[in-house]
Amino acid sequence: MDRYALIGHPVAHSKSPAIHAAFAAQTGQAMSYERILAPLDGFVDTVRAFINEGGRGMNVTVPFKLEAFALADQLSPRARAAGAVNTLSFGADGIHGDNTDGVGLVRDLVANLDCPLAGRRVLLLGAGGAARGALQPLLDAGPARLHLANRTAAKARELAAHFTQLAGSVAFSAGGFDDIGSDPFDVVINATSASLSAAAPDIPASVYAPGALAYDMMYGIEPTAFLRAALAAGAARTADGVGMLVEQAAESFLIWRGVRPDTAPVLTPLRTPPVVE
């Protein structure tokens, strides 16, 4: 049986083993998937030990995505654009690194939440690793406008500069929370870490256009502070990031096993809280 794993610190809370077990059962794949808690200073040694034990691939979660990027012998174009790796594959030609986070986000928005991005106005909050992983797939989806906003404006502009050449016809801009402007957005995505501390980014209520969707990449048993604030500010719909989790897992599964699982039966029981409309 082929072995796969999630590596991170912490990992005990992760739903990934259950997700991949469901994918394996659905597609008839002989594989196992486990959690591996790596010491904060022991990522590379833990990965190489797993490879030596016959491991075939790993998902990488915080705080190791940058170390995974540095470890990979080959990188996919989307991993290079993101500057981070969340999916490792081990083969005769070495370690291959990919990033499935952004494509998972876009697929959840478009396919699961029926929220097309083409021609829409999108606001992405944050300028860390989560935002970086999302930028290329969001630009590829063809919104009319994509604005990147961060508490520190200079960091947002610095990150945006790396993606300007990928913007094509998209009106792509960046700045601080205090200069988002008064033009509303159809989709507002929280890629900050504020939800980890039960806080919400300090953005104006006017960012939500009629019918707007507020999306938090984080997920939990209860709606995040960002989602609660979005509803109070006039967002028509909210959704957390559990769909992104399932969709990025499906993309990793496709890379490893060559078959794409059906995500709907896996996502439905996991999507808590449900989408609010």
PDB file of N, CA, C and O in Angstrom, residues 218-275:
ATOM      1  N   MET A 218      -9.900  30.460   6.194  1.00  0.00           N
ATOM      2  CA  MET A 218      -9.924  29.683   7.429  1.00  0.00           C
ATOM      3  C   MET A 218     -11.281  28.995   7.572  1.00  0.00           C
ATOM      4  O   MET A 218     -12.259  29.370   6.917  1.00  0.00           O
ATOM      5  N   TYR A 219     -11.326  27.991   8.439  1.00  0.00           N
ATOM      6  CA  TYR A 219     -12.599  27.333   8.701  1.00  0.00           C
ATOM      7  C   TYR A 219     -12.629  26.888  10.149  1.00  0.00           C
ATOM      8  O   TYR A 219     -11.597  26.759  10.802  1.00  0.00           O
ATOM      9  N   GLY A 220     -13.838  26.665  10.654  1.00  0.00           N
ATOM     10  CA  GLY A 220     -13.986  26.232  12.034  1.00  0.00           C
ATOM     11  C   GLY A 220     -15.408  25.785  12.284  1.00  0.00           C
ATOM     12  O   GLY A 220     -16.257  25.795  11.392  1.00  0.00           O
ATOM     13  N   ILE A 221     -15.668  25.384  13.495  1.00  0.00           N
ATOM     14  CA  ILE A 221     -17.000  24.916  13.857  1.00  0.00           C
ATOM     15  C   ILE A 221     -18.006  26.065  13.782  1.00  0.00           C
ATOM     16  O   ILE A 221     -19.140  25.894  13.328  1.00  0.00           O
ATOM     17  N   GLU A 222     -17.591  27.238  14.203  1.00  0.00           N
ATOM     18  CA  GLU A 222     -18.443  28.423  14.157  1.00  0.00           C
ATOM     19  C   GLU A 222     -17.936  29.381  13.070  1.00  0.00           C
ATOM     20  O   GLU A 222     -16.776  29.332  12.686  1.00  0.00           O
ATOM     21  N   PRO A 223     -18.830  30.252  12.577  1.00  0.00           N
ATOM     22  CA  PRO A 223     -18.380  31.255  11.607  1.00  0.00           C
ATOM     23  C   PRO A 223     -17.248  32.105  12.191  1.00  0.00           C
ATOM     24  O   PRO A 223     -17.275  32.464  13.366  1.00  0.00           O
ATOM     25  N   THR A 224     -16.274  32.428  11.371  1.00  0.00           N
ATOM     26  CA  THR A 224     -15.138  33.234  11.830  1.00  0.00           C
ATOM     27  C   THR A 224     -15.575  34.673  12.079  1.00  0.00           C
ATOM     28  O   THR A 224     -16.641  35.124  11.646  1.00  0.00           O
ATOM     29  N   ALA A 225     -14.716  35.408  12.772  1.00  0.00           N
ATOM     30  CA  ALA A 225     -14.995  36.817  13.031  1.00  0.00           C
ATOM     31  C   ALA A 225     -15.146  37.590  11.732  1.00  0.00           C
ATOM     32  O   ALA A 225     -15.981  38.503  11.627  1.00  0.00           O
ATOM     33  N   PHE A 226     -14.354  37.254  10.726  1.00  0.00           N
ATOM     34  CA  PHE A 226     -14.462  37.917   9.429  1.00  0.00           C
ATOM     35  C   PHE A 226     -15.832  37.682   8.809  1.00  0.00           C
ATOM     36  O   PHE A 226     -16.463  38.618   8.294  1.00  0.00           O
ATOM     37  N   LEU A 227     -16.310  36.448   8.849  1.00  0.00           N
ATOM     38  CA  LEU A 227     -17.610  36.149   8.241  1.00  0.00           C
ATOM     39  C   LEU A 227     -18.749  36.823   9.004  1.00  0.00           C
ATOM     40  O   LEU A 227     -19.703  37.324   8.396  1.00  0.00           O
ATOM     41  N   ARG A 228     -18.646  36.862  10.318  1.00  0.00           N
ATOM     42  CA  ARG A 228     -19.677  37.549  11.097  1.00  0.00           C
ATOM     43  C   ARG A 228     -19.681  39.050  10.776  1.00  0.00           C
ATOM     44  O   ARG A 228     -20.743  39.663  10.620  1.00  0.00           O
ATOM     45  N   ALA A 229     -18.488  39.631  10.679  1.00  0.00           N
ATOM     46  CA  ALA A 229     -18.392  41.050  10.342  1.00  0.00           C
ATOM     47  C   ALA A 229     -18.914  41.318   8.936  1.00  0.00           C
ATOM     48  O   ALA A 229     -19.554  42.351   8.682  1.00  0.00           O
ATOM     49  N   ALA A 230     -18.654  40.401   8.017  1.00  0.00           N
ATOM     50  CA  ALA A 230     -19.112  40.570   6.631  1.00  0.00           C
ATOM     51  C   ALA A 230     -20.632  40.577   6.550  1.00  0.00           C
ATOM     52  O   ALA A 230     -21.225  41.407   5.844  1.00  0.00           O
ATOM     53  N   LEU A 231     -21.277  39.675   7.265  1.00  0.00           N
ATOM     54  CA  LEU A 231     -22.741  39.651   7.279  1.00  0.00           C
ATOM     55  C   LEU A 231     -23.301  40.942   7.854  1.00  0.00           C
ATOM     56  O   LEU A 231     -24.260  41.516   7.330  1.00  0.00           O
ATOM     57  N   ALA A 232     -22.694  41.412   8.924  1.00  0.00           N
ATOM     58  CA  ALA A 232     -23.152  42.657   9.550  1.00  0.00           C
ATOM     59  C   ALA A 232     -22.953  43.848   8.618  1.00  0.00           C
ATOM     60  O   ALA A 232     -23.716  44.821   8.679  1.00  0.00           O
ATOM     61  N   ALA A 233     -21.943  43.766   7.743  1.00  0.00           N
ATOM     62  CA  ALA A 233     -21.638  44.873   6.836  1.00  0.00           C
ATOM     63  C   ALA A 233     -22.449  44.822   5.548  1.00  0.00           C
ATOM     64  O   ALA A 233     -22.354  45.735   4.724  1.00  0.00           O
ATOM     65  N   GLY A 234     -23.204  43.733   5.349  1.00  0.00           N
ATOM     66  CA  GLY A 234     -24.057  43.684   4.174  1.00  0.00           C
ATOM     67  C   GLY A 234     -23.714  42.634   3.136  1.00  0.00           C
ATOM     68  O   GLY A 234     -24.333  42.600   2.061  1.00  0.00           O
ATOM     69  N   ALA A 235     -22.751  41.760   3.410  1.00  0.00           N
ATOM     70  CA  ALA A 235     -22.478  40.669   2.477  1.00  0.00           C
ATOM     71  C   ALA A 235     -23.720  39.787   2.350  1.00  0.00           C
ATOM     72  O   ALA A 235     -24.383  39.485   3.345  1.00  0.00           O
ATOM     73  N   ALA A 236     -24.032  39.380   1.121  1.00  0.00           N
ATOM     74  CA  ALA A 236     -25.226  38.564   0.897  1.00  0.00           C
ATOM     75  C   ALA A 236     -24.985  37.100   1.223  1.00  0.00           C
ATOM     76  O   ALA A 236     -25.901  36.393   1.641  1.00  0.00           O
ATOM     77  N   ARG A 237     -23.743  36.660   1.029  1.00  0.00           N
ATOM     78  CA  ARG A 237     -23.410  35.248   1.259  1.00  0.00           C
ATOM     79  C   ARG A 237     -22.055  35.166   1.953  1.00  0.00           C
ATOM     80  O   ARG A 237     -21.194  36.018   1.756  1.00  0.00           O
ATOM     81  N   THR A 238     -21.862  34.110   2.729  1.00  0.00           N
ATOM     82  CA  THR A 238     -20.556  33.847   3.327  1.00  0.00           C
ATOM     83  C   THR A 238     -20.231  32.380   3.196  1.00  0.00           C
ATOM     84  O   THR A 238     -21.118  31.521   3.118  1.00  0.00           O
ATOM     85  N   ALA A 239     -18.935  32.073   3.161  1.00  0.00           N
ATOM     86  CA  ALA A 239     -18.483  30.678   3.145  1.00  0.00           C
ATOM     87  C   ALA A 239     -17.097  30.617   3.757  1.00  0.00           C
ATOM     88  O   ALA A 239     -16.283  31.528   3.574  1.00  0.00           O
ATOM     89  N   ASP A 240     -16.829  29.529   4.483  1.00  0.00           N
ATOM     90  CA  ASP A 240     -15.489  29.353   5.038  1.00  0.00           C
ATOM     91  C   ASP A 240     -14.642  28.507   4.095  1.00  0.00           C
ATOM     92  O   ASP A 240     -15.080  28.130   3.007  1.00  0.00           O
ATOM     93  N   GLY A 241     -13.404  28.205   4.510  1.00  0.00           N
ATOM     94  CA  GLY A 241     -12.437  27.593   3.618  1.00  0.00           C
ATOM     95  C   GLY A 241     -12.411  26.082   3.584  1.00  0.00           C
ATOM     96  O   GLY A 241     -11.481  25.514   3.010  1.00  0.00           O
ATOM     97  N   VAL A 242     -13.419  25.416   4.146  1.00  0.00           N
ATOM     98  CA  VAL A 242     -13.370  23.952   4.136  1.00  0.00           C
ATOM     99  C   VAL A 242     -13.492  23.420   2.707  1.00  0.00           C
ATOM    100  O   VAL A 242     -12.905  22.384   2.370  1.00  0.00           O
ATOM    101  N   GLY A 243     -14.227  24.130   1.853  1.00  0.00           N
ATOM    102  CA  GLY A 243     -14.306  23.708   0.452  1.00  0.00           C
ATOM    103  C   GLY A 243     -12.976  23.838  -0.262  1.00  0.00           C
ATOM    104  O   GLY A 243     -12.616  22.988  -1.093  1.00  0.00           O
ATOM    105  N   MET A 244     -12.240  24.897   0.056  1.00  0.00           N
ATOM    106  CA  MET A 244     -10.889  25.048  -0.481  1.00  0.00           C
ATOM    107  C   MET A 244     -10.010  23.887  -0.030  1.00  0.00           C
ATOM    108  O   MET A 244      -9.213  23.347  -0.819  1.00  0.00           O
ATOM    109  N   LEU A 245     -10.139  23.488   1.240  1.00  0.00           N
ATOM    110  CA  LEU A 245      -9.367  22.364   1.765  1.00  0.00           C
ATOM    111  C   LEU A 245      -9.638  21.093   0.969  1.00  0.00           C
ATOM    112  O   LEU A 245      -8.709  20.381   0.564  1.00  0.00           O
ATOM    113  N   VAL A 246     -10.905  20.801   0.721  1.00  0.00           N
ATOM    114  CA  VAL A 246     -11.268  19.587  -0.005  1.00  0.00           C
ATOM    115  C   VAL A 246     -10.802  19.669  -1.456  1.00  0.00           C
ATOM    116  O   VAL A 246     -10.275  18.688  -2.011  1.00  0.00           O
ATOM    117  N   GLU A 247     -10.969  20.816  -2.080  1.00  0.00           N
ATOM    118  CA  GLU A 247     -10.593  20.942  -3.487  1.00  0.00           C
ATOM    119  C   GLU A 247      -9.085  20.913  -3.701  1.00  0.00           C
ATOM    120  O   GLU A 247      -8.602  20.326  -4.675  1.00  0.00           O
ATOM    121  N   GLN A 248      -8.316  21.527  -2.778  1.00  0.00           N
ATOM    122  CA  GLN A 248      -6.856  21.434  -2.941  1.00  0.00           C
ATOM    123  C   GLN A 248      -6.390  20.009  -2.698  1.00  0.00           C
ATOM    124  O   GLN A 248      -5.431  19.551  -3.319  1.00  0.00           O
ATOM    125  N   ALA A 249      -7.082  19.289  -1.789  1.00  0.00           N
ATOM    126  CA  ALA A 249      -6.749  17.885  -1.552  1.00  0.00           C
ATOM    127  C   ALA A 249      -7.023  17.044  -2.796  1.00  0.00           C
ATOM    128  O   ALA A 249      -6.247  16.144  -3.142  1.00  0.00           O
ATOM    129  N   ALA A 250      -8.123  17.336  -3.482  1.00  0.00           N
ATOM    130  CA  ALA A 250      -8.451  16.602  -4.704  1.00  0.00           C
ATOM    131  C   ALA A 250      -7.404  16.839  -5.785  1.00  0.00           C
ATOM    132  O   ALA A 250      -7.048  15.924  -6.546  1.00  0.00           O
ATOM    133  N   GLU A 251      -6.890  18.063  -5.858  1.00  0.00           N
ATOM    134  CA  GLU A 251      -5.836  18.362  -6.831  1.00  0.00           C
ATOM    135  C   GLU A 251      -4.550  17.620  -6.480  1.00  0.00           C
ATOM    136  O   GLU A 251      -3.865  17.081  -7.370  1.00  0.00           O
ATOM    137  N   SER A 252      -4.212  17.547  -5.191  1.00  0.00           N
ATOM    138  CA  SER A 252      -3.051  16.762  -4.770  1.00  0.00           C
ATOM    139  C   SER A 252      -3.251  15.288  -5.113  1.00  0.00           C
ATOM    140  O   SER A 252      -2.329  14.609  -5.593  1.00  0.00           O
ATOM    141  N   PHE A 253      -4.456  14.789  -4.853  1.00  0.00           N
ATOM    142  CA  PHE A 253      -4.774  13.389  -5.143  1.00  0.00           C
ATOM    143  C   PHE A 253      -4.594  13.101  -6.639  1.00  0.00           C
ATOM    144  O   PHE A 253      -4.055  12.057  -7.030  1.00  0.00           O
ATOM    145  N   LEU A 254      -5.032  14.028  -7.485  1.00  0.00           N
ATOM    146  CA  LEU A 254      -4.848  13.876  -8.929  1.00  0.00           C
ATOM    147  C   LEU A 254      -3.369  13.816  -9.290  1.00  0.00           C
ATOM    148  O   LEU A 254      -2.954  12.982 -10.125  1.00  0.00           O
ATOM    149  N   ILE A 255      -2.557  14.669  -8.687  1.00  0.00           N
ATOM    150  CA  ILE A 255      -1.118  14.655  -8.956  1.00  0.00           C
ATOM    151  C   ILE A 255      -0.513  13.307  -8.588  1.00  0.00           C
ATOM    152  O   ILE A 255       0.285  12.738  -9.337  1.00  0.00           O
ATOM    153  N   TRP A 256      -0.901  12.787  -7.434  1.00  0.00           N
ATOM    154  CA  TRP A 256      -0.308  11.541  -6.937  1.00  0.00           C
ATOM    155  C   TRP A 256      -0.832  10.293  -7.636  1.00  0.00           C
ATOM    156  O   TRP A 256      -0.083   9.382  -7.925  1.00  0.00           O
ATOM    157  N   ARG A 257      -2.149  10.252  -7.892  1.00  0.00           N
ATOM    158  CA  ARG A 257      -2.784   9.005  -8.321  1.00  0.00           C
ATOM    159  C   ARG A 257      -3.297   9.029  -9.760  1.00  0.00           C
ATOM    160  O   ARG A 257      -3.727   8.000 -10.284  1.00  0.00           O
ATOM    161  N   GLY A 258      -3.284  10.202 -10.396  1.00  0.00           N
ATOM    162  CA  GLY A 258      -3.702  10.277 -11.785  1.00  0.00           C
ATOM    163  C   GLY A 258      -5.201  10.210 -11.995  1.00  0.00           C
ATOM    164  O   GLY A 258      -5.662  10.017 -13.124  1.00  0.00           O
ATOM    165  N   VAL A 259      -5.980  10.364 -10.948  1.00  0.00           N
ATOM    166  CA  VAL A 259      -7.435  10.337 -11.057  1.00  0.00           C
ATOM    167  C   VAL A 259      -7.998  11.443 -10.156  1.00  0.00           C
ATOM    168  O   VAL A 259      -7.492  11.665  -9.058  1.00  0.00           O
ATOM    169  N   ARG A 260      -9.016  12.145 -10.654  1.00  0.00           N
ATOM    170  CA  ARG A 260      -9.627  13.207  -9.855  1.00  0.00           C
ATOM    171  C   ARG A 260     -10.869  12.672  -9.153  1.00  0.00           C
ATOM    172  O   ARG A 260     -11.806  12.209  -9.805  1.00  0.00           O
ATOM    173  N   PRO A 261     -10.910  12.725  -7.836  1.00  0.00           N
ATOM    174  CA  PRO A 261     -12.088  12.244  -7.113  1.00  0.00           C
ATOM    175  C   PRO A 261     -13.240  13.235  -7.221  1.00  0.00           C
ATOM    176  O   PRO A 261     -13.048  14.421  -7.515  1.00  0.00           O
ATOM    177  N   ASP A 262     -14.431  12.741  -6.966  1.00  0.00           N
ATOM    178  CA  ASP A 262     -15.619  13.586  -6.889  1.00  0.00           C
ATOM    179  C   ASP A 262     -15.640  14.209  -5.494  1.00  0.00           C
ATOM    180  O   ASP A 262     -15.730  13.500  -4.488  1.00  0.00           O
ATOM    181  N   THR A 263     -15.566  15.518  -5.442  1.00  0.00           N
ATOM    182  CA  THR A 263     -15.457  16.184  -4.141  1.00  0.00           C
ATOM    183  C   THR A 263     -16.800  16.386  -3.447  1.00  0.00           C
ATOM    184  O   THR A 263     -16.847  16.532  -2.226  1.00  0.00           O
ATOM    185  N   ALA A 264     -17.880  16.394  -4.201  1.00  0.00           N
ATOM    186  CA  ALA A 264     -19.183  16.745  -3.622  1.00  0.00           C
ATOM    187  C   ALA A 264     -19.576  15.863  -2.430  1.00  0.00           C
ATOM    188  O   ALA A 264     -19.960  16.378  -1.378  1.00  0.00           O
ATOM    189  N   PRO A 265     -19.481  14.515  -2.544  1.00  0.00           N
ATOM    190  CA  PRO A 265     -19.896  13.696  -1.401  1.00  0.00           C
ATOM    191  C   PRO A 265     -18.969  13.804  -0.193  1.00  0.00           C
ATOM    192  O   PRO A 265     -19.363  13.468   0.925  1.00  0.00           O
ATOM    193  N   VAL A 266     -17.756  14.285  -0.401  1.00  0.00           N
ATOM    194  CA  VAL A 266     -16.817  14.475   0.703  1.00  0.00           C
ATOM    195  C   VAL A 266     -17.044  15.835   1.355  1.00  0.00           C
ATOM    196  O   VAL A 266     -16.998  15.969   2.588  1.00  0.00           O
ATOM    197  N   LEU A 267     -17.307  16.840   0.538  1.00  0.00           N
ATOM    198  CA  LEU A 267     -17.453  18.198   1.046  1.00  0.00           C
ATOM    199  C   LEU A 267     -18.757  18.409   1.805  1.00  0.00           C
ATOM    200  O   LEU A 267     -18.777  19.088   2.835  1.00  0.00           O
ATOM    201  N   THR A 268     -19.839  17.826   1.321  1.00  0.00           N
ATOM    202  CA  THR A 268     -21.158  18.113   1.897  1.00  0.00           C
ATOM    203  C   THR A 268     -21.216  17.940   3.412  1.00  0.00           C
ATOM    204  O   THR A 268     -21.677  18.837   4.124  1.00  0.00           O
ATOM    205  N   PRO A 269     -20.741  16.812   3.969  1.00  0.00           N
ATOM    206  CA  PRO A 269     -20.820  16.670   5.426  1.00  0.00           C
ATOM    207  C   PRO A 269     -19.795  17.511   6.187  1.00  0.00           C
ATOM    208  O   PRO A 269     -19.922  17.685   7.403  1.00  0.00           O
ATOM    209  N   LEU A 270     -18.795  18.029   5.492  1.00  0.00           N
ATOM    210  CA  LEU A 270     -17.747  18.802   6.156  1.00  0.00           C
ATOM    211  C   LEU A 270     -18.043  20.286   6.199  1.00  0.00           C
ATOM    212  O   LEU A 270     -17.474  21.004   7.022  1.00  0.00           O
ATOM    213  N   ARG A 271     -18.901  20.761   5.325  1.00  0.00           N
ATOM    214  CA  ARG A 271     -19.076  22.204   5.202  1.00  0.00           C
ATOM    215  C   ARG A 271     -19.887  22.733   6.381  1.00  0.00           C
ATOM    216  O   ARG A 271     -21.082  22.908   6.330  1.00  0.00           O
ATOM    217  N   THR A 272     -19.197  22.940   7.477  1.00  0.00           N
ATOM    218  CA  THR A 272     -19.791  23.548   8.673  1.00  0.00           C
ATOM    219  C   THR A 272     -18.961  24.768   9.066  1.00  0.00           C
ATOM    220  O   THR A 272     -17.735  24.658   9.179  1.00  0.00           O
ATOM    221  N   PRO A 273     -19.546  25.928   9.266  1.00  0.00           N
ATOM    222  CA  PRO A 273     -20.982  26.167   9.124  1.00  0.00           C
ATOM    223  C   PRO A 273     -21.407  26.146   7.666  1.00  0.00           C
ATOM    224  O   PRO A 273     -20.577  26.326   6.789  1.00  0.00           O
ATOM    225  N   PRO A 274     -22.682  25.908   7.364  1.00  0.00           N
ATOM    226  CA  PRO A 274     -23.129  25.906   5.977  1.00  0.00           C
ATOM    227  C   PRO A 274     -23.021  27.294   5.381  1.00  0.00           C
ATOM    228  O   PRO A 274     -22.918  28.291   6.081  1.00  0.00           O
ATOM    229  N   VAL A 275     -23.079  27.340   4.070  1.00  0.00           N
ATOM    230  CA  VAL A 275     -23.089  28.623   3.382  1.00  0.00           C
ATOM    231  C   VAL A 275     -24.316  29.400   3.829  1.00  0.00           C
ATOM    232  O   VAL A 275     -25.424  28.871   3.865  1.00  0.00           O
TER     233      VAL A 275
END
